[in-house]
């Protein structure tokens, strides 16, 4: 009953907007689950409630996850899941200092934190920004993993480009770019969006109330309204905390960013569908991390464009 109540509550804003009973959208949601494999959040984020059947069929949904095993070999999963391994494999694209605490002494951990102005501590195998925080010199025992619960990686704080920093200075506002590679190593960019955190947050993740703004791949210019995955019915022309106009905002170093991800995408031939988080620096770009598929939602909801047909072309 709890799931049904949450589903009904999530559909009420749609019911009120279109002046139709909730039961109408409840049955439509069920149909979309059966026909297109979409879960509740996808039905809402992808605006399925106002799309035709043909439009719905273009979206890469939960029901299409079978393709992930075709594009990404499980043998390389740990490279993208383990942040220390990722930094080692993709070291040519990483400029920041970092330290794998699981292979370091307390003295080395302490020295690393003291030798940098600000250090970010990340659980080595976290996702959605969970557990990321500013490193505390008094937490050496935690980082050294004495309790054997959580392994950490420490990274020098990324100093982002000034105009990116102005949008929200408390988080590194990264570019999420999805790349896809065919079996002949032809590579393309599926979609791109700017992720921006809220004031006070140190992460820009959608699951931490961050905002996502679609980027035109050719020009690097934000081409649509922002959206929060937790508040999908609200659209943002301006960043609501700093009041900076986002549509028309040009991402610095865009050509270099595209070149970087297209090269990185071909580094591991058996991993062909990857979502990259890229930091924009004053003098260039830097890869923060790569993710297997990186979430079907963020791939599509900022732009409102379904990617299923394009993905199938690369099989």
PDB file of N, CA and C in Angstrom, residues 208-274:
ATOM      1  N   UNK A 208      21.043  14.895  -5.002  1.00  0.00           N
ATOM      2  CA  UNK A 208      21.281  15.807  -3.876  1.00  0.00           C
ATOM      3  C   UNK A 208      20.656  17.166  -4.168  1.00  0.00           C
ATOM      4  N   UNK A 209      19.516  17.140  -4.876  1.00  0.00           N
ATOM      5  CA  UNK A 209      18.758  18.343  -5.223  1.00  0.00           C
ATOM      6  C   UNK A 209      19.472  19.243  -6.218  1.00  0.00           C
ATOM      7  N   UNK A 210      20.439  18.689  -6.959  1.00  0.00           N
ATOM      8  CA  UNK A 210      21.121  19.479  -7.961  1.00  0.00           C
ATOM      9  C   UNK A 210      20.243  19.732  -9.174  1.00  0.00           C
ATOM     10  N   UNK A 211      20.660  20.696  -9.993  1.00  0.00           N
ATOM     11  CA  UNK A 211      19.925  21.071 -11.199  1.00  0.00           C
ATOM     12  C   UNK A 211      20.688  20.580 -12.428  1.00  0.00           C
ATOM     13  N   UNK A 212      19.964  20.255 -13.489  1.00  0.00           N
ATOM     14  CA  UNK A 212      20.591  19.831 -14.740  1.00  0.00           C
ATOM     15  C   UNK A 212      20.071  20.691 -15.878  1.00  0.00           C
ATOM     16  N   UNK A 213      20.999  21.222 -16.677  1.00  0.00           N
ATOM     17  CA  UNK A 213      20.656  22.082 -17.810  1.00  0.00           C
ATOM     18  C   UNK A 213      21.198  21.454 -19.094  1.00  0.00           C
ATOM     19  N   UNK A 214      20.360  21.269 -20.112  1.00  0.00           N
ATOM     20  CA  UNK A 214      20.824  20.629 -21.351  1.00  0.00           C
ATOM     21  C   UNK A 214      21.797  21.508 -22.118  1.00  0.00           C
ATOM     22  N   UNK A 215      22.787  20.869 -22.730  1.00  0.00           N
ATOM     23  CA  UNK A 215      23.805  21.574 -23.507  1.00  0.00           C
ATOM     24  C   UNK A 215      23.730  21.139 -24.967  1.00  0.00           C
ATOM     25  N   UNK A 216      23.761  22.106 -25.862  1.00  0.00           N
ATOM     26  CA  UNK A 216      23.851  21.801 -27.288  1.00  0.00           C
ATOM     27  C   UNK A 216      25.245  21.246 -27.566  1.00  0.00           C
ATOM     28  N   UNK A 217      25.309  20.037 -28.098  1.00  0.00           N
ATOM     29  CA  UNK A 217      26.585  19.347 -28.250  1.00  0.00           C
ATOM     30  C   UNK A 217      27.497  20.064 -29.243  1.00  0.00           C
ATOM     31  N   UNK A 218      26.945  20.655 -30.264  1.00  0.00           N
ATOM     32  CA  UNK A 218      27.770  21.317 -31.274  1.00  0.00           C
ATOM     33  C   UNK A 218      28.423  22.589 -30.748  1.00  0.00           C
ATOM     34  N   UNK A 219      27.667  23.388 -30.005  1.00  0.00           N
ATOM     35  CA  UNK A 219      28.142  24.717 -29.602  1.00  0.00           C
ATOM     36  C   UNK A 219      28.611  24.818 -28.153  1.00  0.00           C
ATOM     37  N   UNK A 220      28.167  23.914 -27.296  1.00  0.00           N
ATOM     38  CA  UNK A 220      28.501  24.030 -25.875  1.00  0.00           C
ATOM     39  C   UNK A 220      27.680  25.085 -25.157  1.00  0.00           C
ATOM     40  N   UNK A 221      26.544  25.445 -25.721  1.00  0.00           N
ATOM     41  CA  UNK A 221      25.676  26.467 -25.135  1.00  0.00           C
ATOM     42  C   UNK A 221      24.451  25.806 -24.506  1.00  0.00           C
ATOM     43  N   UNK A 222      24.089  26.232 -23.311  1.00  0.00           N
ATOM     44  CA  UNK A 222      22.904  25.697 -22.652  1.00  0.00           C
ATOM     45  C   UNK A 222      21.677  26.100 -23.466  1.00  0.00           C
ATOM     46  N   UNK A 223      20.880  25.087 -23.815  1.00  0.00           N
ATOM     47  CA  UNK A 223      19.821  25.308 -24.790  1.00  0.00           C
ATOM     48  C   UNK A 223      18.417  25.050 -24.242  1.00  0.00           C
ATOM     49  N   UNK A 224      18.295  24.894 -22.933  1.00  0.00           N
ATOM     50  CA  UNK A 224      16.968  24.631 -22.389  1.00  0.00           C
ATOM     51  C   UNK A 224      16.902  24.924 -20.899  1.00  0.00           C
ATOM     52  N   UNK A 225      15.714  24.812 -20.363  1.00  0.00           N
ATOM     53  CA  UNK A 225      15.477  25.091 -18.955  1.00  0.00           C
ATOM     54  C   UNK A 225      16.111  24.019 -18.067  1.00  0.00           C
ATOM     55  N   UNK A 226      16.438  24.426 -16.845  1.00  0.00           N
ATOM     56  CA  UNK A 226      16.962  23.486 -15.876  1.00  0.00           C
ATOM     57  C   UNK A 226      15.847  22.710 -15.208  1.00  0.00           C
ATOM     58  N   UNK A 227      16.218  21.576 -14.623  1.00  0.00           N
ATOM     59  CA  UNK A 227      15.236  20.747 -13.939  1.00  0.00           C
ATOM     60  C   UNK A 227      15.897  20.019 -12.782  1.00  0.00           C
ATOM     61  N   UNK A 228      15.156  19.815 -11.721  1.00  0.00           N
ATOM     62  CA  UNK A 228      15.573  18.978 -10.603  1.00  0.00           C
ATOM     63  C   UNK A 228      14.803  17.666 -10.693  1.00  0.00           C
ATOM     64  N   UNK A 229      15.501  16.562 -10.557  1.00  0.00           N
ATOM     65  CA  UNK A 229      14.820  15.280 -10.688  1.00  0.00           C
ATOM     66  C   UNK A 229      13.801  15.062  -9.579  1.00  0.00           C
ATOM     67  N   UNK A 230      14.022  15.685  -8.408  1.00  0.00           N
ATOM     68  CA  UNK A 230      13.097  15.518  -7.295  1.00  0.00           C
ATOM     69  C   UNK A 230      11.904  16.469  -7.390  1.00  0.00           C
ATOM     70  N   UNK A 231      12.009  17.486  -8.256  1.00  0.00           N
ATOM     71  CA  UNK A 231      10.908  18.438  -8.455  1.00  0.00           C
ATOM     72  C   UNK A 231      10.700  18.629  -9.959  1.00  0.00           C
ATOM     73  N   UNK A 232      10.284  17.564 -10.642  1.00  0.00           N
ATOM     74  CA  UNK A 232      10.289  17.570 -12.112  1.00  0.00           C
ATOM     75  C   UNK A 232       9.295  18.507 -12.771  1.00  0.00           C
ATOM     76  N   UNK A 233       8.339  19.048 -12.014  1.00  0.00           N
ATOM     77  CA  UNK A 233       7.330  19.905 -12.623  1.00  0.00           C
ATOM     78  C   UNK A 233       7.749  21.373 -12.629  1.00  0.00           C
ATOM     79  N   UNK A 234       8.884  21.677 -12.008  1.00  0.00           N
ATOM     80  CA  UNK A 234       9.384  23.041 -11.995  1.00  0.00           C
ATOM     81  C   UNK A 234      10.523  23.176 -13.004  1.00  0.00           C
ATOM     82  N   UNK A 235      10.519  24.255 -13.762  1.00  0.00           N
ATOM     83  CA  UNK A 235      11.564  24.514 -14.748  1.00  0.00           C
ATOM     84  C   UNK A 235      12.282  25.800 -14.367  1.00  0.00           C
ATOM     85  N   UNK A 236      13.580  25.869 -14.686  1.00  0.00           N
ATOM     86  CA  UNK A 236      14.388  26.984 -14.223  1.00  0.00           C
ATOM     87  C   UNK A 236      15.166  27.629 -15.376  1.00  0.00           C
ATOM     88  N   UNK A 237      14.774  28.857 -15.735  1.00  0.00           N
ATOM     89  CA  UNK A 237      15.530  29.626 -16.713  1.00  0.00           C
ATOM     90  C   UNK A 237      16.792  30.210 -16.070  1.00  0.00           C
ATOM     91  N   UNK A 238      16.699  30.502 -14.771  1.00  0.00           N
ATOM     92  CA  UNK A 238      17.801  31.048 -14.002  1.00  0.00           C
ATOM     93  C   UNK A 238      18.143  30.043 -12.907  1.00  0.00           C
ATOM     94  N   UNK A 239      19.418  30.081 -12.470  1.00  0.00           N
ATOM     95  CA  UNK A 239      19.724  29.263 -11.303  1.00  0.00           C
ATOM     96  C   UNK A 239      19.034  29.907 -10.109  1.00  0.00           C
ATOM     97  N   UNK A 240      18.167  29.178  -9.409  1.00  0.00           N
ATOM     98  CA  UNK A 240      17.310  29.794  -8.386  1.00  0.00           C
ATOM     99  C   UNK A 240      18.049  30.362  -7.186  1.00  0.00           C
ATOM    100  N   UNK A 241      19.283  29.936  -6.947  1.00  0.00           N
ATOM    101  CA  UNK A 241      20.012  30.446  -5.787  1.00  0.00           C
ATOM    102  C   UNK A 241      20.858  31.673  -6.096  1.00  0.00           C
ATOM    103  N   UNK A 242      21.453  31.717  -7.289  1.00  0.00           N
ATOM    104  CA  UNK A 242      22.332  32.833  -7.633  1.00  0.00           C
ATOM    105  C   UNK A 242      21.730  33.737  -8.712  1.00  0.00           C
ATOM    106  N   UNK A 243      20.572  33.355  -9.257  1.00  0.00           N
ATOM    107  CA  UNK A 243      19.819  34.171 -10.227  1.00  0.00           C
ATOM    108  C   UNK A 243      20.590  34.428 -11.516  1.00  0.00           C
ATOM    109  N   UNK A 244      21.503  33.531 -11.856  1.00  0.00           N
ATOM    110  CA  UNK A 244      22.238  33.650 -13.109  1.00  0.00           C
ATOM    111  C   UNK A 244      21.414  33.040 -14.231  1.00  0.00           C
ATOM    112  N   UNK A 245      21.265  33.771 -15.334  1.00  0.00           N
ATOM    113  CA  UNK A 245      20.514  33.263 -16.476  1.00  0.00           C
ATOM    114  C   UNK A 245      21.290  32.114 -17.117  1.00  0.00           C
ATOM    115  N   UNK A 246      20.613  30.974 -17.295  1.00  0.00           N
ATOM    116  CA  UNK A 246      21.298  29.791 -17.767  1.00  0.00           C
ATOM    117  C   UNK A 246      21.129  29.538 -19.272  1.00  0.00           C
ATOM    118  N   UNK A 247      19.953  29.794 -19.819  1.00  0.00           N
ATOM    119  CA  UNK A 247      19.775  29.582 -21.250  1.00  0.00           C
ATOM    120  C   UNK A 247      20.649  30.575 -22.025  1.00  0.00           C
ATOM    121  N   UNK A 248      21.469  30.046 -22.920  1.00  0.00           N
ATOM    122  CA  UNK A 248      22.411  30.874 -23.648  1.00  0.00           C
ATOM    123  C   UNK A 248      23.794  30.918 -23.014  1.00  0.00           C
ATOM    124  N   UNK A 249      23.938  30.326 -21.832  1.00  0.00           N
ATOM    125  CA  UNK A 249      25.223  30.280 -21.131  1.00  0.00           C
ATOM    126  C   UNK A 249      26.189  29.388 -21.914  1.00  0.00           C
ATOM    127  N   UNK A 250      27.380  29.905 -22.198  1.00  0.00           N
ATOM    128  CA  UNK A 250      28.354  29.159 -22.989  1.00  0.00           C
ATOM    129  C   UNK A 250      29.398  28.504 -22.090  1.00  0.00           C
ATOM    130  N   UNK A 251      29.563  27.196 -22.253  1.00  0.00           N
ATOM    131  CA  UNK A 251      30.524  26.443 -21.451  1.00  0.00           C
ATOM    132  C   UNK A 251      31.936  26.695 -21.974  1.00  0.00           C
ATOM    133  N   UNK A 252      32.866  27.135 -21.134  1.00  0.00           N
ATOM    134  CA  UNK A 252      34.252  27.353 -21.594  1.00  0.00           C
ATOM    135  C   UNK A 252      34.921  26.042 -22.022  1.00  0.00           C
ATOM    136  N   UNK A 253      35.892  26.159 -22.912  1.00  0.00           N
ATOM    137  CA  UNK A 253      36.731  25.033 -23.346  1.00  0.00           C
ATOM    138  C   UNK A 253      35.910  23.873 -23.912  1.00  0.00           C
ATOM    139  N   UNK A 254      34.819  24.193 -24.602  1.00  0.00           N
ATOM    140  CA  UNK A 254      33.920  23.129 -25.053  1.00  0.00           C
ATOM    141  C   UNK A 254      34.582  22.192 -26.062  1.00  0.00           C
ATOM    142  N   UNK A 255      35.316  22.722 -27.011  1.00  0.00           N
ATOM    143  CA  UNK A 255      35.972  21.871 -28.006  1.00  0.00           C
ATOM    144  C   UNK A 255      36.978  20.932 -27.339  1.00  0.00           C
ATOM    145  N   UNK A 256      37.704  21.452 -26.354  1.00  0.00           N
ATOM    146  CA  UNK A 256      38.661  20.612 -25.644  1.00  0.00           C
ATOM    147  C   UNK A 256      37.942  19.521 -24.855  1.00  0.00           C
ATOM    148  N   UNK A 257      36.805  19.866 -24.262  1.00  0.00           N
ATOM    149  CA  UNK A 257      36.023  18.874 -23.517  1.00  0.00           C
ATOM    150  C   UNK A 257      35.597  17.732 -24.432  1.00  0.00           C
ATOM    151  N   UNK A 258      35.060  18.075 -25.600  1.00  0.00           N
ATOM    152  CA  UNK A 258      34.611  17.033 -26.521  1.00  0.00           C
ATOM    153  C   UNK A 258      35.783  16.151 -26.963  1.00  0.00           C
ATOM    154  N   UNK A 259      36.901  16.761 -27.260  1.00  0.00           N
ATOM    155  CA  UNK A 259      38.068  15.996 -27.678  1.00  0.00           C
ATOM    156  C   UNK A 259      38.509  15.042 -26.573  1.00  0.00           C
ATOM    157  N   UNK A 260      38.474  15.521 -25.331  1.00  0.00           N
ATOM    158  CA  UNK A 260      38.898  14.711 -24.197  1.00  0.00           C
ATOM    159  C   UNK A 260      38.020  13.487 -24.014  1.00  0.00           C
ATOM    160  N   UNK A 261      36.705  13.668 -24.025  1.00  0.00           N
ATOM    161  CA  UNK A 261      35.816  12.521 -23.778  1.00  0.00           C
ATOM    162  C   UNK A 261      35.831  11.543 -24.947  1.00  0.00           C
ATOM    163  N   UNK A 262      36.017  12.035 -26.162  1.00  0.00           N
ATOM    164  CA  UNK A 262      36.049  11.139 -27.311  1.00  0.00           C
ATOM    165  C   UNK A 262      37.296  10.261 -27.279  1.00  0.00           C
ATOM    166  N   UNK A 263      38.385  10.790 -26.768  1.00  0.00           N
ATOM    167  CA  UNK A 263      39.602   9.981 -26.606  1.00  0.00           C
ATOM    168  C   UNK A 263      39.438   9.003 -25.445  1.00  0.00           C
ATOM    169  N   UNK A 264      38.938   9.501 -24.312  1.00  0.00           N
ATOM    170  CA  UNK A 264      38.769   8.650 -23.129  1.00  0.00           C
ATOM    171  C   UNK A 264      37.796   7.508 -23.398  1.00  0.00           C
ATOM    172  N   UNK A 265      36.776   7.772 -24.210  1.00  0.00           N
ATOM    173  CA  UNK A 265      35.742   6.773 -24.483  1.00  0.00           C
ATOM    174  C   UNK A 265      36.292   5.537 -25.178  1.00  0.00           C
ATOM    175  N   UNK A 266      37.406   5.683 -25.881  1.00  0.00           N
ATOM    176  CA  UNK A 266      37.986   4.560 -26.627  1.00  0.00           C
ATOM    177  C   UNK A 266      39.103   3.857 -25.869  1.00  0.00           C
ATOM    178  N   UNK A 267      39.367   4.282 -24.669  1.00  0.00           N
ATOM    179  CA  UNK A 267      40.500   3.737 -23.915  1.00  0.00           C
ATOM    180  C   UNK A 267      40.268   2.276 -23.521  1.00  0.00           C
ATOM    181  N   UNK A 268      39.025   1.930 -23.192  1.00  0.00           N
ATOM    182  CA  UNK A 268      38.706   0.553 -22.811  1.00  0.00           C
ATOM    183  C   UNK A 268      37.663   0.036 -23.798  1.00  0.00           C
ATOM    184  N   UNK A 269      38.081  -0.683 -24.828  1.00  0.00           N
ATOM    185  CA  UNK A 269      37.174  -1.094 -25.909  1.00  0.00           C
ATOM    186  C   UNK A 269      35.945  -1.878 -25.441  1.00  0.00           C
ATOM    187  N   UNK A 270      36.051  -2.604 -24.329  1.00  0.00           N
ATOM    188  CA  UNK A 270      34.922  -3.414 -23.868  1.00  0.00           C
ATOM    189  C   UNK A 270      33.944  -2.624 -23.006  1.00  0.00           C
ATOM    190  N   UNK A 271      34.204  -1.342 -22.830  1.00  0.00           N
ATOM    191  CA  UNK A 271      33.299  -0.465 -22.070  1.00  0.00           C
ATOM    192  C   UNK A 271      32.876   0.654 -23.008  1.00  0.00           C
ATOM    193  N   UNK A 272      31.693   0.511 -23.614  1.00  0.00           N
ATOM    194  CA  UNK A 272      31.339   1.351 -24.762  1.00  0.00           C
ATOM    195  C   UNK A 272      30.231   2.366 -24.502  1.00  0.00           C
ATOM    196  N   UNK A 273      29.570   2.282 -23.356  1.00  0.00           N
ATOM    197  CA  UNK A 273      28.524   3.257 -23.027  1.00  0.00           C
ATOM    198  C   UNK A 273      28.836   3.825 -21.644  1.00  0.00           C
ATOM    199  N   UNK A 274      29.439   5.002 -21.638  1.00  0.00           N
ATOM    200  CA  UNK A 274      29.960   5.573 -20.394  1.00  0.00           C
ATOM    201  C   UNK A 274      29.455   7.006 -20.218  1.00  0.00           C
TER     202      UNK A 274
END
